[in-house]
PDB file of C-alpha atoms and ligand atoms in Angstrom:
ATOM      1  CA  MET A   1       0.000   0.000   0.000  1.00  0.00           C
ATOM      2  CA  ASP A   2       2.332   2.715  -1.205  1.00  0.00           C
ATOM      3  CA  GLY A   3       1.816   6.330  -2.189  1.00  0.00           C
ATOM      4  CA  ASN A   4      -0.117   7.859   0.713  1.00  0.00           C
ATOM      5  CA  GLY A   5       2.521  10.538   1.335  1.00  0.00           C
ATOM      6  CA  ARG A   6       2.767  11.563  -2.330  1.00  0.00           C
ATOM      7  CA  TRP A   7      -1.024  11.648  -2.626  1.00  0.00           C
ATOM      8  CA  ALA A   8      -1.152  14.122   0.273  1.00  0.00           C
ATOM      9  CA  LYS A   9       1.771  16.189  -1.010  1.00  0.00           C
ATOM     10  CA  LYS A  10       0.076  16.667  -4.378  1.00  0.00           C
ATOM     11  CA  ARG A  11      -2.838  18.211  -2.490  1.00  0.00           C
ATOM     12  CA  PHE A  12      -0.682  20.322  -0.142  1.00  0.00           C
ATOM     13  CA  LEU A  13      -1.949  18.237   2.773  1.00  0.00           C
ATOM     14  CA  PRO A  14       0.020  16.752   5.677  1.00  0.00           C
ATOM     15  CA  ARG A  15       1.227  13.170   5.139  1.00  0.00           C
ATOM     16  CA  ILE A  16      -1.203  11.916   7.762  1.00  0.00           C
ATOM     17  CA  ALA A  17      -4.116  13.060   5.540  1.00  0.00           C
ATOM     18  CA  GLY A  18      -2.718  10.664   2.937  1.00  0.00           C
ATOM     19  CA  HIS A  19      -2.763   7.838   5.463  1.00  0.00           C
ATOM     20  CA  ARG A  20      -6.368   8.656   6.357  1.00  0.00           C
ATOM     21  CA  ALA A  21      -7.301   8.533   2.671  1.00  0.00           C
ATOM     22  CA  GLY A  22      -5.367   5.248   2.481  1.00  0.00           C
ATOM     23  CA  VAL A  23      -7.587   3.734   5.158  1.00  0.00           C
ATOM     24  CA  LYS A  24     -10.651   4.454   2.990  1.00  0.00           C
ATOM     25  CA  THR A  25      -8.948   2.474   0.236  1.00  0.00           C
ATOM     26  CA  VAL A  26      -8.382  -0.358   2.698  1.00  0.00           C
ATOM     27  CA  ASP A  27     -12.144  -0.353   3.407  1.00  0.00           C
ATOM     28  CA  ARG A  28     -12.958  -0.546  -0.295  1.00  0.00           C
ATOM     29  CA  ILE A  29     -10.378  -3.174  -1.153  1.00  0.00           C
ATOM     30  CA  VAL A  30     -11.189  -5.436   1.798  1.00  0.00           C
ATOM     31  CA  SER A  31     -14.868  -5.482   0.786  1.00  0.00           C
ATOM     32  CA  ALA A  32     -14.051  -5.905  -2.899  1.00  0.00           C
ATOM     33  CA  SER A  33     -11.700  -8.804  -2.128  1.00  0.00           C
ATOM     34  CA  ARG A  34     -14.277 -10.464   0.058  1.00  0.00           C
ATOM     35  CA  SER A  35     -16.977 -10.184  -2.570  1.00  0.00           C
ATOM     36  CA  ILE A  36     -14.735 -11.558  -5.337  1.00  0.00           C
ATOM     37  CA  GLY A  37     -14.087 -14.600  -3.140  1.00  0.00           C
ATOM     38  CA  ILE A  38     -10.428 -13.999  -2.284  1.00  0.00           C
ATOM     39  CA  LYS A  39      -9.578 -16.213   0.672  1.00  0.00           C
ATOM     40  CA  ALA A  40      -6.604 -14.321   2.044  1.00  0.00           C
ATOM     41  CA  LEU A  41      -5.657 -10.657   1.732  1.00  0.00           C
ATOM     42  CA  THR A  42      -2.447  -9.407   3.334  1.00  0.00           C
ATOM     43  CA  LEU A  43      -1.741  -5.685   3.567  1.00  0.00           C
ATOM     44  CA  TYR A  44       1.681  -4.239   4.268  1.00  0.00           C
ATOM     45  CA  ALA A  45       0.620  -1.587   6.752  1.00  0.00           C
ATOM     46  CA  PHE A  46       3.801  -0.867   8.733  1.00  0.00           C
ATOM     47  CA  SER A  47       7.279  -2.169   8.052  1.00  0.00           C
ATOM     48  CA  ASP A  48      10.258  -2.715  10.273  1.00  0.00           C
ATOM     49  CA  GLU A  49      11.888   0.232   8.519  1.00  0.00           C
ATOM     50  CA  ASN A  50       8.886   2.521   9.081  1.00  0.00           C
ATOM     51  CA  TRP A  51      10.024   2.915  12.712  1.00  0.00           C
ATOM     52  CA  GLY A  52      12.586   5.332  11.282  1.00  0.00           C
ATOM     53  CA  ARG A  53       9.882   7.811  10.172  1.00  0.00           C
ATOM     54  CA  PRO A  54       9.277  11.067  12.102  1.00  0.00           C
ATOM     55  CA  SER A  55       7.725  10.249  15.456  1.00  0.00           C
ATOM     56  CA  ARG A  56       4.737  12.473  14.668  1.00  0.00           C
ATOM     57  CA  GLU A  57       3.915  10.302  11.655  1.00  0.00           C
ATOM     58  CA  ILE A  58       4.371   7.070  13.632  1.00  0.00           C
ATOM     59  CA  THR A  59       2.040   8.313  16.375  1.00  0.00           C
ATOM     60  CA  GLY A  60      -0.516   9.321  13.740  1.00  0.00           C
ATOM     61  CA  LEU A  61      -0.314   5.916  12.066  1.00  0.00           C
ATOM     62  CA  MET A  62      -0.788   4.108  15.383  1.00  0.00           C
ATOM     63  CA  ARG A  63      -3.839   6.219  16.162  1.00  0.00           C
ATOM     64  CA  ILE A  64      -5.289   5.491  12.715  1.00  0.00           C
ATOM     65  CA  LEU A  65      -4.633   1.785  13.197  1.00  0.00           C
ATOM     66  CA  LYS A  66      -6.490   1.774  16.484  1.00  0.00           C
ATOM     67  CA  GLU A  67      -9.459   3.651  15.006  1.00  0.00           C
ATOM     68  CA  PHE A  68      -9.468   1.291  12.044  1.00  0.00           C
ATOM     69  CA  LEU A  69      -9.617  -1.820  14.198  1.00  0.00           C
ATOM     70  CA  ILE A  70     -12.332  -0.473  16.474  1.00  0.00           C
ATOM     71  CA  LYS A  71     -14.443   0.608  13.531  1.00  0.00           C
ATOM     72  CA  GLU A  72     -13.786  -2.402  11.323  1.00  0.00           C
ATOM     73  CA  THR A  73     -14.247  -5.257  13.769  1.00  0.00           C
ATOM     74  CA  PRO A  74     -18.073  -5.237  13.610  1.00  0.00           C
ATOM     75  CA  ARG A  75     -17.825  -5.068   9.826  1.00  0.00           C
ATOM     76  CA  MET A  76     -15.393  -7.969   9.764  1.00  0.00           C
ATOM     77  CA  LEU A  77     -17.925  -9.956  11.746  1.00  0.00           C
ATOM     78  CA  ARG A  78     -20.709  -9.035   9.315  1.00  0.00           C
ATOM     79  CA  GLU A  79     -18.581  -9.947   6.303  1.00  0.00           C
ATOM     80  CA  GLU A  80     -17.200 -13.139   7.886  1.00  0.00           C
ATOM     81  CA  ILE A  81     -13.625 -11.898   7.916  1.00  0.00           C
ATOM     82  CA  ARG A  82     -11.024 -13.207  10.335  1.00  0.00           C
ATOM     83  CA  PHE A  83      -8.454 -10.668  11.477  1.00  0.00           C
ATOM     84  CA  ASN A  84      -4.809 -11.713  11.624  1.00  0.00           C
ATOM     85  CA  THR A  85      -1.383 -10.078  11.820  1.00  0.00           C
ATOM     86  CA  ILE A  86       2.152 -10.889  10.756  1.00  0.00           C
ATOM     87  CA  GLY A  87       5.202  -9.142  12.129  1.00  0.00           C
ATOM     88  CA  MET A  88       6.568  -8.205  15.525  1.00  0.00           C
ATOM     89  CA  VAL A  89       3.305  -7.135  17.123  1.00  0.00           C
ATOM     90  CA  GLU A  90       5.130  -6.967  20.442  1.00  0.00           C
ATOM     91  CA  ASP A  91       7.034  -3.918  19.089  1.00  0.00           C
ATOM     92  CA  LEU A  92       3.792  -1.921  18.912  1.00  0.00           C
ATOM     93  CA  PRO A  93       2.523   0.305  21.728  1.00  0.00           C
ATOM     94  CA  GLU A  94       0.527  -1.609  24.299  1.00  0.00           C
ATOM     95  CA  PHE A  95      -2.755   0.163  23.524  1.00  0.00           C
ATOM     96  CA  ILE A  96      -2.513  -1.119  19.940  1.00  0.00           C
ATOM     97  CA  GLN A  97      -1.619  -4.626  21.028  1.00  0.00           C
ATOM     98  CA  GLU A  98      -4.786  -4.686  23.117  1.00  0.00           C
ATOM     99  CA  VAL A  99      -7.109  -3.739  20.246  1.00  0.00           C
ATOM    100  CA  ILE A 100      -5.319  -6.173  17.945  1.00  0.00           C
ATOM    101  CA  GLN A 101      -5.879  -8.955  20.447  1.00  0.00           C
ATOM    102  CA  GLU A 102      -9.515  -7.990  20.839  1.00  0.00           C
ATOM    103  CA  SER A 103     -10.162  -7.951  17.073  1.00  0.00           C
ATOM    104  CA  LYS A 104      -8.459 -11.310  16.672  1.00  0.00           C
ATOM    105  CA  GLU A 105     -10.443 -12.809  19.506  1.00  0.00           C
ATOM    106  CA  LYS A 106     -13.798 -11.489  18.262  1.00  0.00           C
ATOM    107  CA  THR A 107     -13.271 -12.617  14.668  1.00  0.00           C
ATOM    108  CA  LYS A 108     -11.492 -15.907  15.309  1.00  0.00           C
ATOM    109  CA  ASP A 109     -14.339 -18.108  14.056  1.00  0.00           C
ATOM    110  CA  GLN A 110     -14.946 -16.227  10.807  1.00  0.00           C
ATOM    111  CA  GLY A 111     -14.276 -18.330   7.743  1.00  0.00           C
ATOM    112  CA  GLY A 112     -15.022 -16.148   4.704  1.00  0.00           C
ATOM    113  CA  MET A 113     -11.631 -14.519   4.313  1.00  0.00           C
ATOM    114  CA  VAL A 114      -8.549 -13.881   6.404  1.00  0.00           C
ATOM    115  CA  LEU A 115      -7.424 -10.261   6.493  1.00  0.00           C
ATOM    116  CA  THR A 116      -3.809 -10.001   7.603  1.00  0.00           C
ATOM    117  CA  LEU A 117      -2.095  -6.747   8.465  1.00  0.00           C
ATOM    118  CA  ALA A 118       1.687  -6.795   8.315  1.00  0.00           C
ATOM    119  CA  LEU A 119       2.713  -4.679  11.307  1.00  0.00           C
ATOM    120  CA  SER A 120       6.294  -4.025  12.287  1.00  0.00           C
ATOM    121  CA  TYR A 121       6.998  -6.586   9.605  1.00  0.00           C
ATOM    122  CA  GLY A 122      10.230  -7.270   7.763  1.00  0.00           C
ATOM    123  CA  ALA A 123      10.782 -10.391   5.692  1.00  0.00           C
ATOM    124  CA  ARG A 124      14.493 -10.729   6.395  1.00  0.00           C
ATOM    125  CA  ARG A 125      13.821 -10.593  10.097  1.00  0.00           C
ATOM    126  CA  GLU A 126      11.032 -13.151   9.706  1.00  0.00           C
ATOM    127  CA  ILE A 127      13.440 -15.548   7.969  1.00  0.00           C
ATOM    128  CA  VAL A 128      16.180 -14.993  10.530  1.00  0.00           C
ATOM    129  CA  GLU A 129      13.699 -15.535  13.382  1.00  0.00           C
ATOM    130  CA  ALA A 130      12.561 -18.807  11.783  1.00  0.00           C
ATOM    131  CA  ALA A 131      16.184 -19.949  11.532  1.00  0.00           C
ATOM    132  CA  ARG A 132      16.796 -19.003  15.143  1.00  0.00           C
ATOM    133  CA  LYS A 133      13.725 -20.913  16.356  1.00  0.00           C
ATOM    134  CA  LEU A 134      14.801 -24.037  14.480  1.00  0.00           C
ATOM    135  CA  ALA A 135      18.362 -23.711  15.769  1.00  0.00           C
ATOM    136  CA  LYS A 136      17.040 -23.494  19.313  1.00  0.00           C
ATOM    137  CA  LYS A 137      15.003 -26.668  18.854  1.00  0.00           C
ATOM    138  CA  ALA A 138      18.013 -28.429  17.343  1.00  0.00           C
ATOM    139  CA  ALA A 139      20.215 -27.259  20.206  1.00  0.00           C
ATOM    140  CA  ASN A 140      17.842 -28.507  22.886  1.00  0.00           C
ATOM    141  CA  GLY A 141      17.420 -31.807  21.108  1.00  0.00           C
ATOM    142  CA  THR A 142      13.743 -31.526  20.119  1.00  0.00           C
ATOM    143  CA  LEU A 143      14.533 -31.320  16.395  1.00  0.00           C
ATOM    144  CA  ASP A 144      16.895 -33.361  14.251  1.00  0.00           C
ATOM    145  CA  PRO A 145      18.590 -30.928  11.803  1.00  0.00           C
ATOM    146  CA  GLU A 146      18.248 -33.591   9.090  1.00  0.00           C
ATOM    147  CA  GLN A 147      14.490 -33.208   9.333  1.00  0.00           C
ATOM    148  CA  ILE A 148      14.504 -29.529   8.436  1.00  0.00           C
ATOM    149  CA  ASP A 149      12.725 -29.325   5.093  1.00  0.00           C
ATOM    150  CA  LEU A 150      10.550 -26.712   3.379  1.00  0.00           C
ATOM    151  CA  GLY A 151       7.443 -27.600   5.354  1.00  0.00           C
ATOM    152  CA  CYS A 152       9.320 -27.516   8.639  1.00  0.00           C
ATOM    153  CA  PHE A 153      10.888 -24.141   7.841  1.00  0.00           C
ATOM    154  CA  GLU A 154       7.590 -22.669   6.641  1.00  0.00           C
ATOM    155  CA  SER A 155       5.874 -23.669   9.858  1.00  0.00           C
ATOM    156  CA  GLU A 156       8.153 -21.191  11.665  1.00  0.00           C
ATOM    157  CA  LEU A 157       7.226 -18.260   9.403  1.00  0.00           C
ATOM    158  CA  PHE A 158       4.500 -15.784  10.383  1.00  0.00           C
ATOM    159  CA  THR A 159       2.510 -17.030   7.404  1.00  0.00           C
ATOM    160  CA  ALA A 160       2.432 -20.676   8.532  1.00  0.00           C
ATOM    161  CA  ASP A 161      -1.386 -20.713   8.581  1.00  0.00           C
ATOM    162  CA  LEU A 162      -1.917 -18.750   5.388  1.00  0.00           C
ATOM    163  CA  PRO A 163      -2.392 -20.239   1.924  1.00  0.00           C
ATOM    164  CA  GLU A 164       0.304 -20.069  -0.760  1.00  0.00           C
ATOM    165  CA  LEU A 165       0.853 -16.497  -2.004  1.00  0.00           C
ATOM    166  CA  ASP A 166      -0.576 -16.092  -5.518  1.00  0.00           C
ATOM    167  CA  LEU A 167      -0.475 -12.414  -6.382  1.00  0.00           C
ATOM    168  CA  LEU A 168       1.470  -9.481  -5.015  1.00  0.00           C
ATOM    169  CA  ILE A 169       0.353  -5.977  -5.964  1.00  0.00           C
ATOM    170  CA  ARG A 170       2.458  -2.880  -5.372  1.00  0.00           C
ATOM    171  CA  THR A 171       0.992   0.558  -5.944  1.00  0.00           C
ATOM    172  CA  SER A 172       2.517   3.979  -6.642  1.00  0.00           C
ATOM    173  CA  GLY A 173       4.943   3.126  -9.443  1.00  0.00           C
ATOM    174  CA  GLU A 174       7.670   1.633  -7.268  1.00  0.00           C
ATOM    175  CA  TYR A 175       9.211  -1.516  -8.700  1.00  0.00           C
ATOM    176  CA  ARG A 176      10.568  -3.068  -5.534  1.00  0.00           C
ATOM    177  CA  ILE A 177       9.501  -5.666  -3.017  1.00  0.00           C
ATOM    178  CA  SER A 178      10.843  -3.692  -0.041  1.00  0.00           C
ATOM    179  CA  ASN A 179      11.347  -6.603   2.321  1.00  0.00           C
ATOM    180  CA  PHE A 180       7.791  -7.947   2.021  1.00  0.00           C
ATOM    181  CA  LEU A 181       7.134 -11.721   2.120  1.00  0.00           C
ATOM    182  CA  LEU A 182      10.461 -12.495   0.459  1.00  0.00           C
ATOM    183  CA  TYR A 183      10.271 -16.222   1.086  1.00  0.00           C
ATOM    184  CA  GLN A 184       6.588 -16.450   0.179  1.00  0.00           C
ATOM    185  CA  ILE A 185       6.806 -14.680  -3.213  1.00  0.00           C
ATOM    186  CA  ALA A 186       8.868 -17.556  -4.667  1.00  0.00           C
ATOM    187  CA  TYR A 187       6.123 -18.372  -7.196  1.00  0.00           C
ATOM    188  CA  ALA A 188       3.807 -15.397  -6.754  1.00  0.00           C
ATOM    189  CA  GLU A 189       2.804 -13.285  -9.725  1.00  0.00           C
ATOM    190  CA  LEU A 190       4.034  -9.715  -9.299  1.00  0.00           C
ATOM    191  CA  TYR A 191       1.870  -6.817 -10.391  1.00  0.00           C
ATOM    192  CA  PHE A 192       2.880  -3.174 -10.334  1.00  0.00           C
ATOM    193  CA  THR A 193       0.653  -0.168 -10.881  1.00  0.00           C
ATOM    194  CA  GLU A 194       1.319   3.565 -11.040  1.00  0.00           C
ATOM    195  CA  THR A 195      -1.838   4.341  -9.055  1.00  0.00           C
ATOM    196  CA  LEU A 196      -1.227   5.836  -5.616  1.00  0.00           C
ATOM    197  CA  TRP A 197      -2.830   3.771  -2.845  1.00  0.00           C
ATOM    198  CA  PRO A 198      -5.458   6.403  -1.858  1.00  0.00           C
ATOM    199  CA  ASP A 199      -6.611   6.479  -5.510  1.00  0.00           C
ATOM    200  CA  TYR A 200      -6.802   2.685  -5.788  1.00  0.00           C
ATOM    201  CA  VAL A 201     -10.362   1.506  -6.451  1.00  0.00           C
ATOM    202  CA  GLU A 202     -12.235  -1.773  -6.967  1.00  0.00           C
ATOM    203  CA  LYS A 203     -11.684  -1.583 -10.731  1.00  0.00           C
ATOM    204  CA  ASP A 204      -7.917  -1.535 -10.212  1.00  0.00           C
ATOM    205  CA  LEU A 205      -8.097  -4.702  -8.146  1.00  0.00           C
ATOM    206  CA  HIS A 206     -10.278  -6.354 -10.785  1.00  0.00           C
ATOM    207  CA  GLU A 207      -7.752  -5.428 -13.485  1.00  0.00           C
ATOM    208  CA  ALA A 208      -4.925  -6.967 -11.471  1.00  0.00           C
ATOM    209  CA  ILE A 209      -6.890 -10.168 -11.027  1.00  0.00           C
ATOM    210  CA  ILE A 210      -7.807 -10.345 -14.708  1.00  0.00           C
ATOM    211  CA  GLU A 211      -4.126  -9.933 -15.561  1.00  0.00           C
ATOM    212  CA  PHE A 212      -3.253 -12.635 -13.010  1.00  0.00           C
ATOM    213  CA  GLY A 213      -5.729 -14.978 -14.708  1.00  0.00           C
ATOM    214  CA  LYS A 214      -4.015 -14.479 -18.068  1.00  0.00           C
ATOM    215  CA  ARG A 215      -0.598 -15.483 -16.846  1.00  0.00           C
ATOM    216  CA  GLU A 216       0.478 -19.079 -17.183  1.00  0.00           C
ATOM    217  CA  ARG A 217       1.921 -20.246 -13.908  1.00  0.00           C
ATOM    218  CA  ARG A 218       4.250 -23.129 -14.600  1.00  0.00           C
ATOM    219  CA  PHE A 219       6.037 -23.543 -11.268  1.00  0.00           C
ATOM    220  CA  GLY A 220       9.123 -24.663 -13.137  1.00  0.00           C
ATOM    221  CA  LEU A 221       7.256 -27.217 -15.258  1.00  0.00           C
ATOM    222  CA  THR A 222       6.578 -27.093 -19.007  1.00  0.00           C
ATOM    223  CA  GLY A 223       3.445 -25.604 -20.561  1.00  0.00           C
ATOM    224  CA  GLU A 224       2.620 -29.036 -22.058  1.00  0.00           C
ATOM    225  CA  GLN A 225       2.753 -30.727 -18.671  1.00  0.00           C
ATOM    226  CA  LEU A 226       0.357 -28.189 -17.316  1.00  0.00           C
ATOM    227  CA  LYS A 227      -2.169 -28.624 -20.119  1.00  0.00           C
ATOM    228  CA  LYS A 228      -2.677 -32.236 -19.087  1.00  0.00           C
ATOM    229  CA  LYS A 229      -3.658 -31.183 -15.599  1.00  0.00           C
ATOM    230  CA  GLU A 230      -6.747 -29.576 -14.243  1.00  0.00           C
ATOM    231  CA  LYS A 231      -5.341 -26.150 -13.408  1.00  0.00           C
ATOM    232  CA  ALA A 232      -7.089 -25.255 -10.182  1.00  0.00           C
ATOM    233  CA  SER A 233      -6.138 -28.379  -8.306  1.00  0.00           C
ATOM    234  CA  PHE A 234      -2.677 -28.693  -9.786  1.00  0.00           C
ATOM    235  CA  PHE A 235      -1.527 -25.259  -8.726  1.00  0.00           C
ATOM    236  CA  SER A 236      -0.471 -26.260  -5.319  1.00  0.00           C
ATOM    237  CA  MET A 237       3.091 -26.283  -4.119  1.00  0.00           C
ATOM    238  CA  LYS A 238       2.204 -29.037  -1.677  1.00  0.00           C
ATOM    239  CA  ARG A 239       1.280 -31.333  -4.544  1.00  0.00           C
ATOM    240  CA  LEU A 240       4.422 -30.361  -6.360  1.00  0.00           C
ATOM    241  CA  ARG A 241       6.397 -31.370  -3.339  1.00  0.00           C
ATOM    242  CA  SER A 242       4.774 -34.791  -3.268  1.00  0.00           C
ATOM    243  CA  TRP A 243       5.687 -35.081  -6.949  1.00  0.00           C
ATOM    244  CA  LYS A 244       9.276 -34.291  -6.158  1.00  0.00           C
ATOM    245  CA  ALA A 245       9.226 -36.827  -3.359  1.00  0.00           C
ATOM    246  CA  GLY A 246       8.358 -39.449  -5.980  1.00  0.00           C
ATOM    247  CA  LYS A 247       4.678 -39.692  -5.074  1.00  0.00           C
ATOM    248  CA  PRO A 248       2.850 -38.208  -8.078  1.00  0.00           C
ATOM    249  CA  ASP A 249      -0.886 -38.390  -7.520  1.00  0.00           C
ATOM    250  CA  GLU A 250      -1.977 -39.036 -11.100  1.00  0.00           C
TER     251      GLU A 250
HETATM  252  C1  LIG B 301       2.568   3.885   2.465  1.00  0.00           C
HETATM  253  O1  LIG B 301       2.550   5.186   2.004  1.00  0.00           O
HETATM  254  C2  LIG B 301       1.849   3.730   3.770  1.00  0.00           C
HETATM  255  C3  LIG B 301       2.656   3.384   4.949  1.00  0.00           C
HETATM  256  C4  LIG B 301       3.937   3.101   4.978  1.00  0.00           C
HETATM  257  C5  LIG B 301       1.942   3.322   6.209  1.00  0.00           C
HETATM  258  P1  LIG B 301       3.838   6.090   2.150  1.00  0.00           P
HETATM  259  O2  LIG B 301       3.725   6.857   3.416  1.00  0.00           O
HETATM  260  O3  LIG B 301       5.064   5.264   1.977  1.00  0.00           O
HETATM  261  O4  LIG B 301       3.686   7.082   0.909  1.00  0.00           O
HETATM  262  P2  LIG B 301       4.830   7.734   0.027  1.00  0.00           P
HETATM  263  O5  LIG B 301       5.724   6.624  -0.454  1.00  0.00           O
HETATM  264  O6  LIG B 301       5.538   8.724   0.878  1.00  0.00           O
HETATM  265  O7  LIG B 301       4.076   8.377  -1.098  1.00  0.00           O
HETATM  266 MG1  LIG B 302       6.338   4.837   0.407  1.00  0.00          MG
END
């Protein structure tokens, strides 16, 4: 979700006005995603690096986050959305941690879509943390290092309970990943748009999804191999792994 600051600057408004406009986009895009039938939507709301921003902006963002959660929780319940976070939530001020916990608790049984906010999130740190957790288990004898495989490693990532990442959208004409879900984008389709996040509307999301649908995702296989398979069920890394393990399920 990039471009809030530039959106505000263009209008001679303070950056925080851009973030407020950005929250309206979040409202629109969460509802649009839910109604299209997207099962998991993850929004990069606050990165590890964002702690370096002016403290006035950080305070403003935290306040907006709190307001968002208080206002959105009843809507999440209505729209059957489960609230989730990735990142170092423990870095956030206590008053935010409390509302996060409350929203998670209230929406925990919702099964329509999982809305994840990445908060104090950095992918490199996530990967390093996962390595550290596995090393600890190996050191205390509860894990045999030989057993560390993809599945084992992934279970230590923040995204352990989320489905495979299909599509990553970055707004505002920046062509970078900026430390977001670096491990998880291995086979994701990347989509970049010039639109600033506060200007992003339902139609933009639909265009990204239409474009996604046109791309042939081969996961390292040949186009011919894929034609023989029923696409929807074949596009699963888990099944690919069982293939690699010599257990094709044809
Ligand atoms: C992204 O917008 C939103 C957050 C990081 C919370 P920016 O604040 O990065 O907007 P630009 O890049 O300055 O336009
Ligand atoms: Mg930015």
